[in-house]
C-alpha cells in the first residue's frame, strides 16, 4: 500500500513538472512580446463587405488589454478578412480576443487581432476530462494522464521540430512511436509480461503498417498535399520538406493509438487467463488470444472508418449533393488519401491482434528466470 501511494505521489510530481513545462512552452510566452488577452469594446464594420457566409475587408476594433504590461490600456486593432470561412472570425462587442502588439522600442506600432480567446474554455474542458478520468480510473487514471501529457510534450518537442528540420519522417515517426508506445504501455501495465507482450505486438504491427503504407501510397500516386495546411507549410519557407513521407507518417501515427488498445486488450486477456489457469499450455493461450482479437477487431476497424469519415463529412455531403459517381469519388485525390489512411490503419490493427496473441502466449509460457540461468539461493 505504501509503495502504491509513493508511486502515485512520484507520478503526480512528474506530471506537474511536465505540465509546467507544457504551460511555459505554449502559454507562458512573455506577454509583451507575444499574443495577449484583450476584450472588444467597440467594433467598426464600415470596411467589411459581406458575401454569403464569407467577408472581405477588415474590422476596426477598439480593445482593452487584460494582461501584460499594457493591462488596462486601449488600442485600435485590425481584424483582416481573407475570404476563407474556415479561418476568418467575425467579432462583436464583448468578445474576448487574442491580440498581437507590435513594438518598436517602447512604442506600439500596430495591434492585430489573432483569434477568439478560447484558452479558458479549453482548459475547463481539459479539467473535466482529468476529473472524470481520475474519479473512475484512480491510480490507472493518474498513469493515463501522465502518459497523455507526456505524449503531447514528446510530439511537440521531438517529432514536430525533427520534421521541420528535415529528418526522415518515417524513421523519426517510428522512433517517436516506439518511445510513446513504451511510455504509455509500461506506465499502465508496468514492467510486466503483459506490458512486454503489448509493447512488442504494437511495435511489430506498426512497422508492418509502415511497409504497407509506403507500397500502396506510392502506387496511388499520393504526394501528401491533401493534408490540411500542407501548402501553407511549404510556402512558409519549408519547400524542402518531404510532404509525401510526412503524410505516410501521419497515417501510422493515427493508427498507433488503436493498435495499442488492441495489443493491451489481448495481452491483458491472456494475463488473466494465465492467472486463473496457471497450467494452461501455450497453444491454448494463443488460441484464446486469437478469439479475443477477433471480437475486438470487429469493432475497432469500424472505429477507424467512423473517425476518418467524420473528419470529411462535408466532403461526402458535397459528393452526394452533386450525385457524383462512385468511380469519380474514389479516384478523387482527397478520398484516395483517406481510403489509404483507413485501410492501411485497419490492416495494421488486424495484424497487431494475432501478433500480440502469439507473443503473449509465448511470453506467458516461458520462465524467464530459467532462460537466463538465474537461480534463487
Short mmCIF file of C-alpha atoms in Angstrom, two decimals:
data_model
loop_
_atom_site.label_atom_id
_atom_site.label_comp_id
_atom_site.label_asym_id
_atom_site.label_seq_id
_atom_site.Cartn_x
_atom_site.Cartn_y
_atom_site.Cartn_z
CA UNK A 1 0.00 0.00 0.00
CA UNK A 2 2.83 2.34 0.90
CA UNK A 3 4.60 1.59 -2.38
CA UNK A 4 1.40 2.31 -4.30
CA UNK A 5 0.97 5.67 -2.55
CA UNK A 6 4.62 6.55 -3.10
CA UNK A 7 4.34 5.70 -6.80
CA UNK A 8 1.23 7.86 -7.07
CA UNK A 9 2.99 10.82 -5.44
CA UNK A 10 6.02 10.46 -7.73
CA UNK A 11 3.81 10.27 -10.82
CA UNK A 12 1.84 13.35 -9.77
CA UNK A 13 5.07 15.30 -9.21
CA UNK A 14 6.42 14.27 -12.61
CA UNK A 15 3.05 15.13 -14.16
CA UNK A 16 3.14 18.59 -12.60
CA UNK A 17 6.69 19.16 -13.89
CA UNK A 18 5.66 18.24 -17.42
CA UNK A 19 2.54 20.36 -17.02
CA UNK A 20 4.63 23.38 -16.05
CA UNK A 21 6.97 22.79 -19.00
CA UNK A 22 3.95 22.48 -21.29
CA UNK A 23 2.40 25.63 -19.85
CA UNK A 24 5.64 27.56 -20.26
CA UNK A 25 6.09 26.35 -23.83
CA UNK A 26 2.61 27.13 -25.13
CA UNK A 27 1.12 29.72 -22.84
CA UNK A 28 3.91 31.22 -20.83
CA UNK A 29 5.43 33.41 -23.53
CA UNK A 30 6.31 36.90 -22.38
CA UNK A 31 3.05 38.82 -22.91
CA UNK A 32 4.89 41.95 -24.04
CA UNK A 33 6.44 40.11 -26.98
CA UNK A 34 3.70 37.69 -27.97
CA UNK A 35 -0.07 37.37 -28.07
CA UNK A 36 -2.08 38.70 -25.15
CA UNK A 37 -5.70 38.68 -23.99
CA UNK A 38 -8.00 41.64 -24.65
CA UNK A 39 -11.70 42.47 -24.79
CA UNK A 40 -13.55 44.12 -27.68
CA UNK A 41 -15.11 47.41 -26.59
CA UNK A 42 -16.37 48.72 -29.92
CA UNK A 43 -16.44 47.19 -33.41
CA UNK A 44 -16.45 49.20 -36.65
CA UNK A 45 -17.69 47.16 -39.65
CA UNK A 46 -17.74 50.02 -42.17
CA UNK A 47 -14.92 48.47 -44.21
CA UNK A 48 -16.45 45.00 -44.30
CA UNK A 49 -18.12 43.62 -47.45
CA UNK A 50 -20.23 40.52 -46.80
CA UNK A 51 -20.77 37.91 -49.50
CA UNK A 52 -22.83 34.99 -48.29
CA UNK A 53 -21.02 33.40 -45.35
CA UNK A 54 -17.66 34.98 -46.25
CA UNK A 55 -16.39 38.52 -45.80
CA UNK A 56 -13.66 40.69 -47.27
CA UNK A 57 -12.11 43.87 -45.94
CA UNK A 58 -11.39 44.40 -42.26
CA UNK A 59 -12.92 45.22 -38.90
CA UNK A 60 -11.57 48.08 -36.80
CA UNK A 61 -11.91 47.08 -33.16
CA UNK A 62 -11.39 49.15 -30.04
CA UNK A 63 -9.85 46.78 -27.48
CA UNK A 64 -8.79 46.93 -23.86
CA UNK A 65 -5.79 44.80 -22.87
CA UNK A 66 -6.49 42.42 -19.97
CA UNK A 67 -2.96 41.10 -19.32
CA UNK A 68 0.70 42.14 -19.60
CA UNK A 69 2.41 45.48 -19.23
CA UNK A 70 -0.32 47.19 -21.27
CA UNK A 71 -3.05 45.92 -18.95
CA UNK A 72 -5.98 48.33 -18.88
CA UNK A 73 -4.79 50.33 -21.91
CA UNK A 74 -6.95 50.75 -25.00
CA UNK A 75 -5.87 50.32 -28.61
CA UNK A 76 -7.43 50.15 -32.04
CA UNK A 77 -6.84 46.70 -33.50
CA UNK A 78 -7.45 45.37 -37.01
CA UNK A 79 -9.15 42.09 -37.93
CA UNK A 80 -8.28 41.39 -41.57
CA UNK A 81 -10.57 39.04 -43.53
CA UNK A 82 -9.09 36.57 -46.03
CA UNK A 83 -12.35 35.38 -47.61
CA UNK A 84 -11.86 31.90 -46.12
CA UNK A 85 -14.64 31.00 -43.71
CA UNK A 86 -12.58 28.24 -42.07
CA UNK A 87 -10.00 30.82 -40.92
CA UNK A 88 -11.79 34.16 -40.58
CA UNK A 89 -13.60 35.33 -37.45
CA UNK A 90 -16.36 37.95 -37.29
CA UNK A 91 -16.05 39.66 -33.92
CA UNK A 92 -18.60 41.62 -31.89
CA UNK A 93 -18.52 43.82 -28.81
CA UNK A 94 -17.73 41.97 -25.59
CA UNK A 95 -15.74 39.17 -27.27
CA UNK A 96 -12.57 38.06 -25.50
CA UNK A 97 -9.78 38.28 -28.10
CA UNK A 98 -6.19 37.20 -28.60
CA UNK A 99 -4.29 40.20 -29.97
CA UNK A 100 -0.69 40.74 -31.05
CA UNK A 101 1.00 44.02 -30.18
CA UNK A 102 3.91 45.02 -32.35
CA UNK A 103 6.51 47.28 -30.73
CA UNK A 104 9.41 49.35 -31.92
CA UNK A 105 11.47 50.35 -28.95
CA UNK A 106 8.87 51.31 -26.33
CA UNK A 107 6.41 52.47 -28.96
CA UNK A 108 3.36 50.42 -30.05
CA UNK A 109 3.30 50.44 -33.87
CA UNK A 110 0.43 48.04 -34.62
CA UNK A 111 -2.20 45.90 -32.91
CA UNK A 112 -3.72 42.94 -34.73
CA UNK A 113 -6.49 40.56 -33.69
CA UNK A 114 -5.35 36.94 -33.94
CA UNK A 115 -8.43 34.98 -32.89
CA UNK A 116 -11.03 34.48 -30.20
CA UNK A 117 -9.53 33.82 -26.79
CA UNK A 118 -10.53 30.19 -26.29
CA UNK A 119 -7.92 29.12 -23.73
CA UNK A 120 -10.23 29.42 -20.74
CA UNK A 121 -12.90 27.09 -22.09
CA UNK A 122 -10.30 24.69 -23.46
CA UNK A 123 -8.72 24.50 -20.01
CA UNK A 124 -12.15 23.91 -18.46
CA UNK A 125 -12.78 21.05 -20.89
CA UNK A 126 -9.39 19.54 -20.05
CA UNK A 127 -10.09 19.78 -16.31
CA UNK A 128 -13.42 17.96 -16.79
CA UNK A 129 -11.52 15.23 -18.65
CA UNK A 130 -8.98 14.99 -15.80
CA UNK A 131 -11.65 14.86 -13.08
CA UNK A 132 -13.73 12.20 -14.86
CA UNK A 133 -10.61 10.14 -15.60
CA UNK A 134 -9.32 10.27 -12.02
CA UNK A 135 -12.72 9.60 -10.41
CA UNK A 136 -13.26 6.48 -12.48
CA UNK A 137 -9.75 5.09 -13.03
CA UNK A 138 -7.97 6.38 -9.89
CA UNK A 139 -4.32 5.26 -9.95
CA UNK A 140 -4.64 3.98 -13.50
CA UNK A 141 -6.15 7.35 -14.39
CA UNK A 142 -3.11 9.11 -12.94
CA UNK A 143 -0.87 6.90 -15.06
CA UNK A 144 -3.02 7.54 -18.14
CA UNK A 145 -2.93 11.29 -17.52
CA UNK A 146 0.83 11.13 -17.12
CA UNK A 147 1.24 9.33 -20.46
CA UNK A 148 -1.27 11.73 -22.10
CA UNK A 149 0.58 14.90 -21.09
CA UNK A 150 4.00 13.39 -21.72
CA UNK A 151 2.93 12.23 -25.19
CA UNK A 152 1.90 15.78 -26.09
CA UNK A 153 5.23 17.06 -24.82
CA UNK A 154 7.25 14.49 -26.80
CA UNK A 155 5.29 15.06 -30.00
CA UNK A 156 5.71 18.84 -29.77
CA UNK A 157 9.36 18.84 -28.70
CA UNK A 158 10.70 15.82 -30.60
CA UNK A 159 8.53 14.87 -33.57
CA UNK A 160 7.46 18.31 -34.84
CA UNK A 161 10.90 20.00 -34.61
CA UNK A 162 12.50 16.94 -36.21
CA UNK A 163 10.09 17.01 -39.14
CA UNK A 164 10.66 20.74 -39.64
CA UNK A 165 14.41 20.15 -39.53
CA UNK A 166 14.10 17.76 -42.48
CA UNK A 167 14.79 14.44 -40.77
CA UNK A 168 13.38 11.31 -42.44
CA UNK A 169 9.68 11.47 -41.48
CA UNK A 170 9.08 7.71 -41.33
CA UNK A 171 12.23 6.97 -39.32
CA UNK A 172 11.53 9.85 -36.95
CA UNK A 173 7.87 8.84 -36.57
CA UNK A 174 8.90 5.23 -35.91
CA UNK A 175 11.38 6.32 -33.25
CA UNK A 176 8.80 8.61 -31.64
CA UNK A 177 6.12 5.91 -31.67
CA UNK A 178 8.47 3.39 -30.05
CA UNK A 179 9.12 5.88 -27.24
CA UNK A 180 5.44 6.73 -26.88
CA UNK A 181 4.35 3.08 -27.00
CA UNK A 182 6.84 2.17 -24.28
CA UNK A 183 5.82 5.18 -22.20
CA UNK A 184 2.08 4.57 -22.48
CA UNK A 185 2.02 0.80 -22.14
CA UNK A 186 4.62 0.43 -19.39
CA UNK A 187 3.16 3.32 -17.39
CA UNK A 188 -0.19 1.49 -17.38
CA UNK A 189 0.91 -2.16 -17.22
CA UNK A 190 4.27 -1.71 -15.53
CA UNK A 191 7.40 -3.67 -16.41
CA UNK A 192 5.49 -6.93 -16.60
CA UNK A 193 4.95 -9.73 -19.08
CA UNK A 194 1.66 -8.11 -20.01
CA UNK A 195 3.41 -4.82 -20.78
CA UNK A 196 6.16 -6.58 -22.75
CA UNK A 197 3.64 -8.51 -24.86
CA UNK A 198 1.56 -5.40 -25.61
CA UNK A 199 4.66 -3.35 -26.45
CA UNK A 200 6.25 -5.86 -28.83
CA UNK A 201 2.91 -6.61 -30.50
CA UNK A 202 2.18 -2.92 -31.08
CA UNK A 203 5.62 -2.06 -32.44
CA UNK A 204 5.73 -5.08 -34.76
CA UNK A 205 2.29 -4.29 -36.16
CA UNK A 206 3.16 -0.63 -36.73
CA UNK A 207 6.38 -1.47 -38.56
CA UNK A 208 4.41 -3.72 -40.92
CA UNK A 209 1.88 -0.89 -41.36
CA UNK A 210 4.70 1.43 -42.48
CA UNK A 211 5.74 -1.03 -45.20
CA UNK A 212 2.14 -1.38 -46.45
CA UNK A 213 1.64 2.40 -46.39
CA UNK A 214 4.81 3.00 -48.40
CA UNK A 215 3.90 0.45 -51.05
CA UNK A 216 0.27 1.43 -51.64
CA UNK A 217 0.89 5.14 -51.09
CA UNK A 218 3.35 5.13 -53.97
CA UNK A 219 1.02 3.06 -56.14
CA UNK A 220 -1.83 5.53 -55.55
CA UNK A 221 0.37 8.45 -56.57
CA UNK A 222 -0.28 10.47 -53.41
CA UNK A 223 2.16 13.29 -52.64
CA UNK A 224 0.86 14.29 -49.21
CA UNK A 225 -0.66 17.60 -50.29
CA UNK A 226 -4.16 16.57 -49.19
CA UNK A 227 -3.28 17.19 -45.54
CA UNK A 228 -4.69 20.45 -44.08
CA UNK A 229 -2.34 23.45 -44.40
CA UNK A 230 0.30 21.40 -46.24
CA UNK A 231 0.58 24.01 -48.98
CA UNK A 232 0.75 26.83 -46.43
CA UNK A 233 3.55 24.95 -44.65
CA UNK A 234 5.59 24.63 -47.84
CA UNK A 235 5.14 28.28 -48.79
CA UNK A 236 6.09 29.45 -45.31
CA UNK A 237 9.73 28.62 -46.01
CA UNK A 238 9.80 24.81 -45.88
CA UNK A 239 9.89 23.87 -49.56
CA UNK A 240 12.45 21.14 -48.86
CA UNK A 241 10.09 19.03 -46.73
CA UNK A 242 9.12 15.55 -47.93
CA UNK A 243 5.35 16.02 -47.69
CA UNK A 244 4.63 12.56 -49.05
CA UNK A 245 6.52 10.78 -46.30
CA UNK A 246 5.14 13.20 -43.70
CA UNK A 247 1.66 12.17 -44.85
CA UNK A 248 2.63 8.48 -44.64
CA UNK A 249 3.99 9.07 -41.13
CA UNK A 250 0.70 10.70 -40.12
CA UNK A 251 -1.17 7.56 -41.22
CA UNK A 252 0.95 5.34 -38.98
CA UNK A 253 0.71 7.78 -36.05
CA UNK A 254 -3.07 7.92 -36.46
CA UNK A 255 -3.34 4.12 -36.27
CA UNK A 256 -0.93 3.74 -33.35
CA UNK A 257 -3.46 4.54 -30.61
CA UNK A 258 -5.95 1.90 -31.71
CA UNK A 259 -3.08 -0.57 -32.19
CA UNK A 260 -2.02 -0.06 -28.58
CA UNK A 261 -5.61 -0.57 -27.42
CA UNK A 262 -5.89 -3.90 -29.20
CA UNK A 263 -2.47 -5.10 -28.06
CA UNK A 264 -3.24 -4.23 -24.44
CA UNK A 265 -6.68 -5.88 -24.61
CA UNK A 266 -5.21 -9.14 -25.86
CA UNK A 267 -2.21 -9.08 -23.53
CA UNK A 268 -4.45 -8.34 -20.52
CA UNK A 269 -6.84 -11.13 -21.50
CA UNK A 270 -4.05 -13.68 -21.77
CA UNK A 271 -2.59 -12.47 -18.46
CA UNK A 272 -5.96 -13.01 -16.76
CA UNK A 273 -6.38 -16.48 -18.32
CA UNK A 274 -2.90 -17.48 -17.17
CA UNK A 275 -3.59 -16.19 -13.67
CA UNK A 276 -6.84 -18.18 -13.42
CA UNK A 277 -5.41 -21.31 -15.03
CA UNK A 278 -1.61 -21.47 -14.48
CA UNK A 279 -1.27 -24.93 -16.03
CA UNK A 280 -2.67 -23.85 -19.43
CA UNK A 281 -0.47 -24.62 -22.44
CA UNK A 282 0.95 -22.07 -24.87
CA UNK A 283 -1.21 -23.27 -27.76
CA UNK A 284 -4.37 -22.74 -25.72
CA UNK A 285 -3.22 -19.29 -24.62
CA UNK A 286 -2.60 -18.27 -28.23
CA UNK A 287 -6.00 -19.63 -29.31
CA UNK A 288 -7.65 -17.62 -26.53
CA UNK A 289 -5.77 -14.52 -27.68
CA UNK A 290 -6.97 -15.10 -31.24
CA UNK A 291 -10.58 -15.36 -30.06
CA UNK A 292 -10.33 -12.13 -28.08
CA UNK A 293 -8.60 -10.44 -31.02
CA UNK A 294 -11.38 -11.40 -33.44
CA UNK A 295 -14.01 -9.87 -31.16
CA UNK A 296 -12.05 -6.63 -30.69
CA UNK A 297 -11.12 -6.26 -34.37
CA UNK A 298 -14.78 -6.49 -35.35
CA UNK A 299 -15.50 -3.06 -33.87
CA UNK A 300 -12.08 -1.41 -33.98
CA UNK A 301 -11.77 -1.35 -37.77
CA UNK A 302 -15.16 0.34 -37.99
CA UNK A 303 -13.97 2.82 -35.36
CA UNK A 304 -11.21 3.98 -37.69
CA UNK A 305 -13.67 4.30 -40.58
CA UNK A 306 -16.02 6.44 -38.49
CA UNK A 307 -13.20 8.58 -37.13
CA UNK A 308 -11.73 9.38 -40.54
CA UNK A 309 -15.04 9.75 -42.41
CA UNK A 310 -16.28 12.07 -39.67
CA UNK A 311 -13.44 14.45 -40.48
CA UNK A 312 -14.57 14.65 -44.10
CA UNK A 313 -18.32 14.60 -43.55
CA UNK A 314 -18.91 17.82 -45.51
CA UNK A 315 -16.94 16.47 -48.48
CA UNK A 316 -19.09 13.35 -48.54
CA UNK A 317 -22.21 15.54 -48.37
CA UNK A 318 -20.91 17.55 -51.33
CA UNK A 319 -20.41 14.38 -53.38
CA UNK A 320 -23.91 13.23 -52.51
CA UNK A 321 -25.48 16.57 -53.40
CA UNK A 322 -23.79 16.51 -56.82
CA UNK A 323 -24.77 12.87 -57.48
CA UNK A 324 -21.09 12.07 -58.03
CA UNK A 325 -20.38 8.63 -59.48
CA UNK A 326 -18.62 6.07 -57.30
CA UNK A 327 -15.73 5.83 -59.77
CA UNK A 328 -15.12 9.57 -59.75
CA UNK A 329 -15.44 9.77 -55.97
CA UNK A 330 -12.98 7.01 -55.04
CA UNK A 331 -10.42 8.30 -57.57
CA UNK A 332 -10.58 11.84 -56.15
CA UNK A 333 -7.23 12.61 -54.53
CA UNK A 334 -8.56 13.52 -51.07
CA UNK A 335 -10.81 10.45 -50.97
CA UNK A 336 -7.98 8.18 -52.13
CA UNK A 337 -5.82 9.59 -49.34
CA UNK A 338 -8.49 8.78 -46.74
CA UNK A 339 -9.03 5.31 -48.23
CA UNK A 340 -5.29 4.70 -47.86
CA UNK A 341 -5.38 6.03 -44.29
CA UNK A 342 -8.38 3.94 -43.28
CA UNK A 343 -7.43 0.65 -44.93
CA UNK A 344 -3.72 0.63 -44.05
CA UNK A 345 -4.59 1.54 -40.47
CA UNK A 346 -7.17 -1.24 -40.38
CA UNK A 347 -4.71 -3.75 -41.83
CA UNK A 348 -2.25 -2.77 -39.12
CA UNK A 349 -4.90 -3.34 -36.46
CA UNK A 350 -5.81 -6.74 -37.86
CA UNK A 351 -2.14 -7.73 -37.81
CA UNK A 352 -1.48 -6.43 -34.30
CA UNK A 353 -4.10 -8.81 -32.86
CA UNK A 354 -2.58 -12.19 -33.90
CA UNK A 355 0.99 -10.94 -33.46
CA UNK A 356 0.25 -9.90 -29.87
CA UNK A 357 -1.61 -13.16 -29.21
CA UNK A 358 1.37 -15.24 -30.36
CA UNK A 359 3.91 -13.12 -28.48
CA UNK A 360 1.82 -13.01 -25.29
CA UNK A 361 1.17 -16.76 -25.43
CA UNK A 362 4.89 -17.40 -25.78
CA UNK A 363 5.93 -14.87 -23.10
CA UNK A 364 3.46 -16.27 -20.55
CA UNK A 365 4.54 -19.86 -21.28
CA UNK A 366 8.24 -19.48 -20.56
CA UNK A 367 10.11 -18.99 -17.33
CA UNK A 368 12.49 -16.07 -17.84
CA UNK A 369 14.43 -16.96 -14.72
CA UNK A 370 15.28 -20.38 -16.17
CA UNK A 371 16.09 -18.90 -19.59
CA UNK A 372 18.69 -16.50 -18.17
CA UNK A 373 20.01 -19.14 -15.79
CA UNK A 374 19.02 -17.28 -12.61
CA UNK A 375 18.60 -19.40 -9.51
CA UNK A 376 17.25 -18.25 -6.19
CA UNK A 377 19.56 -19.00 -3.24
#
